[in-house]
Short mmCIF file of C-alpha atoms in Angstrom, two decimals:
data_model
loop_
_atom_site.label_atom_id
_atom_site.label_comp_id
_atom_site.label_asym_id
_atom_site.label_seq_id
_atom_site.Cartn_x
_atom_site.Cartn_y
_atom_site.Cartn_z
CA MET A 989 -51.48 10.22 -25.68
CA LYS A 990 -51.06 6.93 -27.53
CA ILE A 991 -54.17 4.73 -27.68
CA ASP A 992 -54.49 1.37 -29.39
CA SER A 993 -57.96 2.07 -30.80
CA LYS A 994 -58.25 -1.18 -32.73
CA ASP A 995 -57.57 -3.29 -29.66
CA MET A 996 -60.00 -1.15 -27.67
CA LEU A 997 -62.77 -1.64 -30.25
CA ASN A 998 -62.15 -5.39 -30.42
CA SER A 999 -62.31 -5.56 -26.62
CA ILE A 1000 -65.61 -3.65 -26.64
CA LEU A 1001 -67.10 -5.96 -29.28
CA GLU A 1002 -66.01 -9.03 -27.31
CA SER A 1003 -67.64 -7.59 -24.19
CA VAL A 1004 -70.88 -6.96 -26.09
CA SER A 1005 -70.79 -10.54 -27.41
CA ARG A 1006 -70.61 -11.82 -23.84
CA ILE A 1007 -73.68 -9.90 -22.68
CA ASP A 1008 -76.12 -12.35 -21.17
CA TYR A 1009 -79.07 -12.32 -18.82
CA ILE A 1010 -80.32 -14.40 -15.92
CA LYS A 1011 -82.47 -17.11 -17.44
CA PRO A 1012 -85.73 -17.99 -15.67
CA GLU A 1013 -84.57 -21.58 -15.22
CA ASP A 1014 -81.54 -20.27 -13.26
CA LEU A 1015 -83.79 -18.69 -10.66
CA PRO A 1016 -84.27 -20.69 -7.45
CA ASN A 1017 -87.63 -22.38 -7.07
CA ILE A 1018 -87.73 -21.63 -3.36
CA HIS A 1019 -88.38 -18.33 -1.61
CA LEU A 1020 -85.26 -16.58 -0.35
CA TYR A 1021 -84.39 -14.44 2.63
CA MET A 1022 -82.89 -11.02 1.90
CA ASP A 1023 -79.28 -12.17 2.44
CA GLN A 1024 -79.82 -15.00 -0.03
CA VAL A 1025 -81.32 -12.58 -2.56
CA THR A 1026 -78.31 -10.24 -2.46
CA THR A 1027 -75.90 -13.18 -2.71
CA PHE A 1028 -77.76 -14.65 -5.68
CA MET A 1029 -77.94 -11.35 -7.57
CA ASP A 1030 -74.29 -10.55 -6.91
CA ALA A 1031 -73.19 -13.94 -8.24
CA GLN A 1032 -75.45 -13.92 -11.31
CA LEU A 1033 -74.70 -10.35 -12.40
CA GLU A 1034 -71.03 -10.18 -11.43
CA SER A 1035 -69.96 -9.82 -15.07
CA THR A 1036 -71.89 -6.53 -15.34
CA LYS A 1037 -69.85 -4.83 -12.60
CA ARG A 1038 -67.59 -1.98 -13.63
CA HIS A 1039 -65.34 -2.50 -10.59
CA SER A 1040 -64.91 -5.70 -8.61
CA GLN A 1041 -65.86 -3.98 -5.34
CA ASP A 1042 -69.18 -2.72 -6.72
CA LYS A 1043 -72.36 -4.12 -5.20
CA ILE A 1044 -75.12 -5.36 -7.45
CA LEU A 1045 -77.73 -5.25 -4.69
CA THR A 1046 -77.74 -4.44 -0.98
CA LYS A 1047 -80.29 -4.70 1.83
CA THR A 1048 -80.61 -0.92 1.81
CA MET A 1049 -81.45 -0.94 -1.90
CA ILE A 1050 -84.14 -3.59 -1.44
CA ASN A 1051 -85.67 -1.65 1.45
CA ASN A 1052 -85.66 1.54 -0.63
CA TYR A 1053 -87.33 -0.25 -3.55
CA ALA A 1054 -90.04 -1.53 -1.22
CA LYS A 1055 -90.42 1.94 0.35
CA ASN A 1056 -90.85 3.47 -3.10
CA ARG A 1057 -93.36 0.77 -4.09
CA LEU A 1058 -91.10 -0.70 -6.76
CA LEU A 1059 -91.17 -4.06 -5.04
CA PRO A 1060 -94.16 -5.80 -3.42
CA PRO A 1061 -93.58 -6.75 0.23
CA PRO A 1062 -92.06 -10.19 0.88
CA GLU A 1063 -94.11 -12.98 2.38
CA LYS A 1064 -92.85 -13.77 5.89
CA LYS A 1065 -89.55 -12.02 5.04
CA LYS A 1066 -89.04 -14.29 2.02
CA TYR A 1067 -88.80 -13.21 -1.61
CA SER A 1068 -90.28 -15.19 -4.47
CA LYS A 1069 -88.96 -15.86 -7.97
CA GLU A 1070 -91.07 -12.96 -9.23
CA HIS A 1071 -89.48 -10.62 -6.70
CA LEU A 1072 -86.14 -11.57 -8.24
CA LEU A 1073 -87.44 -10.87 -11.74
CA LEU A 1074 -88.53 -7.39 -10.67
CA LEU A 1075 -85.15 -6.76 -9.04
CA ILE A 1076 -83.43 -7.67 -12.30
CA PHE A 1077 -85.58 -5.20 -14.23
CA ILE A 1078 -84.88 -2.52 -11.62
CA TYR A 1079 -81.14 -3.21 -11.78
CA TYR A 1080 -81.02 -2.41 -15.49
CA PHE A 1081 -83.46 0.51 -15.40
CA LYS A 1082 -81.84 2.33 -12.47
CA ASN A 1083 -78.77 3.20 -14.55
CA ILE A 1084 -80.81 5.44 -16.84
CA LEU A 1085 -84.14 6.20 -15.16
CA SER A 1086 -85.19 7.87 -11.92
CA ILE A 1087 -86.98 5.95 -9.18
CA ASN A 1088 -90.24 7.73 -10.09
CA ASP A 1089 -89.87 6.75 -13.75
CA ILE A 1090 -89.13 3.12 -12.87
CA GLN A 1091 -92.18 3.11 -10.62
CA ALA A 1092 -94.36 4.49 -13.43
CA LEU A 1093 -92.99 1.89 -15.83
CA LEU A 1094 -93.22 -1.16 -13.59
CA HIS A 1095 -96.34 -0.46 -11.57
CA PRO A 1096 -98.85 -1.47 -14.29
CA ILE A 1097 -96.85 -4.66 -14.90
CA THR A 1098 -96.57 -5.52 -11.21
CA ASP A 1099 -100.20 -4.67 -10.49
CA LYS A 1100 -101.54 -6.95 -13.21
CA TYR A 1101 -99.00 -9.75 -13.57
CA PHE A 1102 -97.13 -10.18 -10.26
CA GLU A 1103 -97.87 -13.73 -9.09
CA ASN A 1104 -100.82 -13.88 -11.47
CA LYS A 1105 -102.27 -17.38 -11.52
CA ASP A 1106 -104.60 -16.83 -14.48
CA GLY A 1107 -102.80 -16.55 -17.81
CA TRP A 1108 -99.66 -14.48 -18.28
CA ASN A 1109 -97.41 -13.77 -15.34
CA LEU A 1110 -94.22 -11.82 -14.69
CA GLN A 1111 -91.97 -14.69 -15.76
CA ASP A 1112 -93.67 -14.83 -19.17
CA ILE A 1113 -93.04 -11.11 -19.65
CA TYR A 1114 -89.43 -11.40 -18.50
CA THR A 1115 -88.74 -14.30 -20.87
CA GLU A 1116 -90.28 -12.48 -23.83
CA VAL A 1117 -88.40 -9.23 -23.23
CA PHE A 1118 -84.97 -10.67 -22.59
CA SER A 1119 -85.11 -13.15 -25.48
CA MET A 1120 -85.85 -10.17 -27.75
CA GLU A 1121 -82.95 -8.15 -26.36
CA LYS A 1122 -80.53 -11.04 -26.78
CA GLY A 1123 -81.29 -10.94 -30.50
CA GLN A 1124 -80.10 -7.32 -30.66
CA ILE A 1125 -76.44 -8.13 -29.92
CA GLU A 1126 -75.29 -8.45 -33.54
CA TYR A 1127 -77.12 -5.26 -34.48
CA LEU A 1128 -75.43 -3.40 -31.61
CA LYS A 1129 -72.01 -4.64 -32.67
CA LYS A 1130 -72.53 -3.45 -36.24
CA ASP A 1131 -73.77 -0.10 -34.96
CA LEU A 1132 -70.69 0.30 -32.76
CA ILE A 1133 -68.39 -0.42 -35.69
CA LYS A 1134 -70.27 2.10 -37.83
CA ARG A 1135 -69.99 4.83 -35.19
CA TYR A 1136 -66.32 4.00 -34.63
CA ASN A 1137 -65.63 4.41 -38.36
CA VAL A 1138 -67.55 7.71 -38.49
CA ALA A 1139 -65.53 9.04 -35.56
CA GLY A 1140 -62.34 7.83 -37.24
CA GLU A 1141 -62.95 10.27 -40.10
CA THR A 1142 -62.99 13.32 -37.81
CA PHE A 1143 -60.10 15.63 -36.92
CA SER A 1144 -58.18 14.88 -40.09
CA GLN A 1145 -56.52 18.30 -39.82
CA ALA A 1146 -55.64 18.02 -36.11
CA PRO A 1147 -52.01 17.64 -34.99
CA GLU A 1148 -50.95 14.04 -35.56
CA GLU A 1149 -49.94 13.48 -31.94
CA ASP A 1150 -53.47 14.42 -30.79
CA ARG A 1151 -55.52 12.97 -33.62
CA GLU A 1152 -56.13 9.51 -32.23
CA TYR A 1153 -57.29 10.79 -28.86
CA LEU A 1154 -59.58 13.38 -30.48
CA GLN A 1155 -61.10 10.67 -32.67
CA LEU A 1156 -61.69 8.56 -29.58
CA PHE A 1157 -63.33 11.62 -28.00
CA SER A 1158 -65.60 11.85 -31.06
CA PHE A 1159 -66.53 8.18 -30.67
CA LEU A 1160 -67.44 8.69 -27.01
CA CYS A 1161 -69.47 11.79 -27.91
CA LEU A 1162 -71.42 9.79 -30.52
CA LEU A 1163 -72.19 7.09 -27.97
CA SER A 1164 -73.14 9.68 -25.34
CA PHE A 1165 -75.44 11.48 -27.76
CA ASP A 1166 -77.16 8.18 -28.56
CA VAL A 1167 -77.73 7.52 -24.84
CA TYR A 1168 -78.94 11.10 -24.32
CA VAL A 1169 -81.50 10.90 -27.13
CA LYS A 1170 -82.80 7.48 -26.09
CA LYS A 1171 -83.08 8.58 -22.46
CA MET A 1172 -85.05 11.63 -23.59
CA ILE A 1173 -87.38 9.38 -25.63
CA LEU A 1174 -87.86 7.05 -22.65
CA GLU A 1175 -88.77 9.98 -20.40
CA LYS A 1176 -91.17 11.42 -23.00
CA ILE A 1177 -93.00 8.08 -23.32
CA LEU A 1178 -93.17 7.67 -19.54
CA ASP A 1179 -94.55 11.21 -19.15
CA ASP A 1180 -97.22 10.40 -21.73
CA MET A 1181 -98.05 7.15 -19.93
CA GLN A 1182 -98.52 8.95 -16.63
CA ASP A 1183 -100.91 11.44 -18.24
CA LYS A 1184 -103.24 8.59 -19.12
CA PRO A 1185 -105.34 6.73 -16.51
CA PRO A 1186 -103.91 3.26 -15.81
CA SER A 1187 -105.89 0.19 -16.76
CA LYS A 1188 -107.38 -1.82 -13.92
CA GLY A 1189 -105.06 -4.51 -12.62
CA LYS A 1190 -105.87 -7.84 -11.11
CA ASN A 1191 -105.78 -6.31 -7.64
CA SER A 1192 -108.28 -3.51 -8.33
CA ASP A 1193 -111.23 -5.24 -6.66
CA GLU A 1194 -109.11 -6.23 -3.69
CA LYS A 1195 -107.99 -2.63 -3.20
CA LYS A 1196 -111.58 -1.45 -3.26
#
């Protein structure tokens, strides 16, 4: 199998360079009905789709998130800017974490900062987190090149006609191992968080 590895790596690096996020100023300042939410998310995150027919968000997904307490209920069937921010977080987390893990991770944030009028709110947290992640792009590109070069040194004794594919296989294994380890770390931290009593959120008195 003949593979143009150099072109593939360059294409990957270009894709990483184009990674972006929905900026808070791009979010609508009015509350949206569910159909408008799905349309907005699909348009804003279209570049993250693997296949053109993939759906970023559906009504069923939103209902499931609400059912699993990942998303606070809408007000008169309308979703606020902060609902959208939570949906963006959920969109990225759901690829690597279970619903229960996402709930454990987001619940303290939602409980304390969702539509908080005193001090920090969910938009402040979103802005801080995504501006930090944007700064990681160059580091990620360098790391990809390093792993690609490491994989390129494997299978030096393999048959020449198979060598390039086997080296690509090594590269994918390196990337998969990295994802596996980081997922394991995420789950370990989340398990530790759930073993500790949560701090009181802004809604604690209201719940009482």
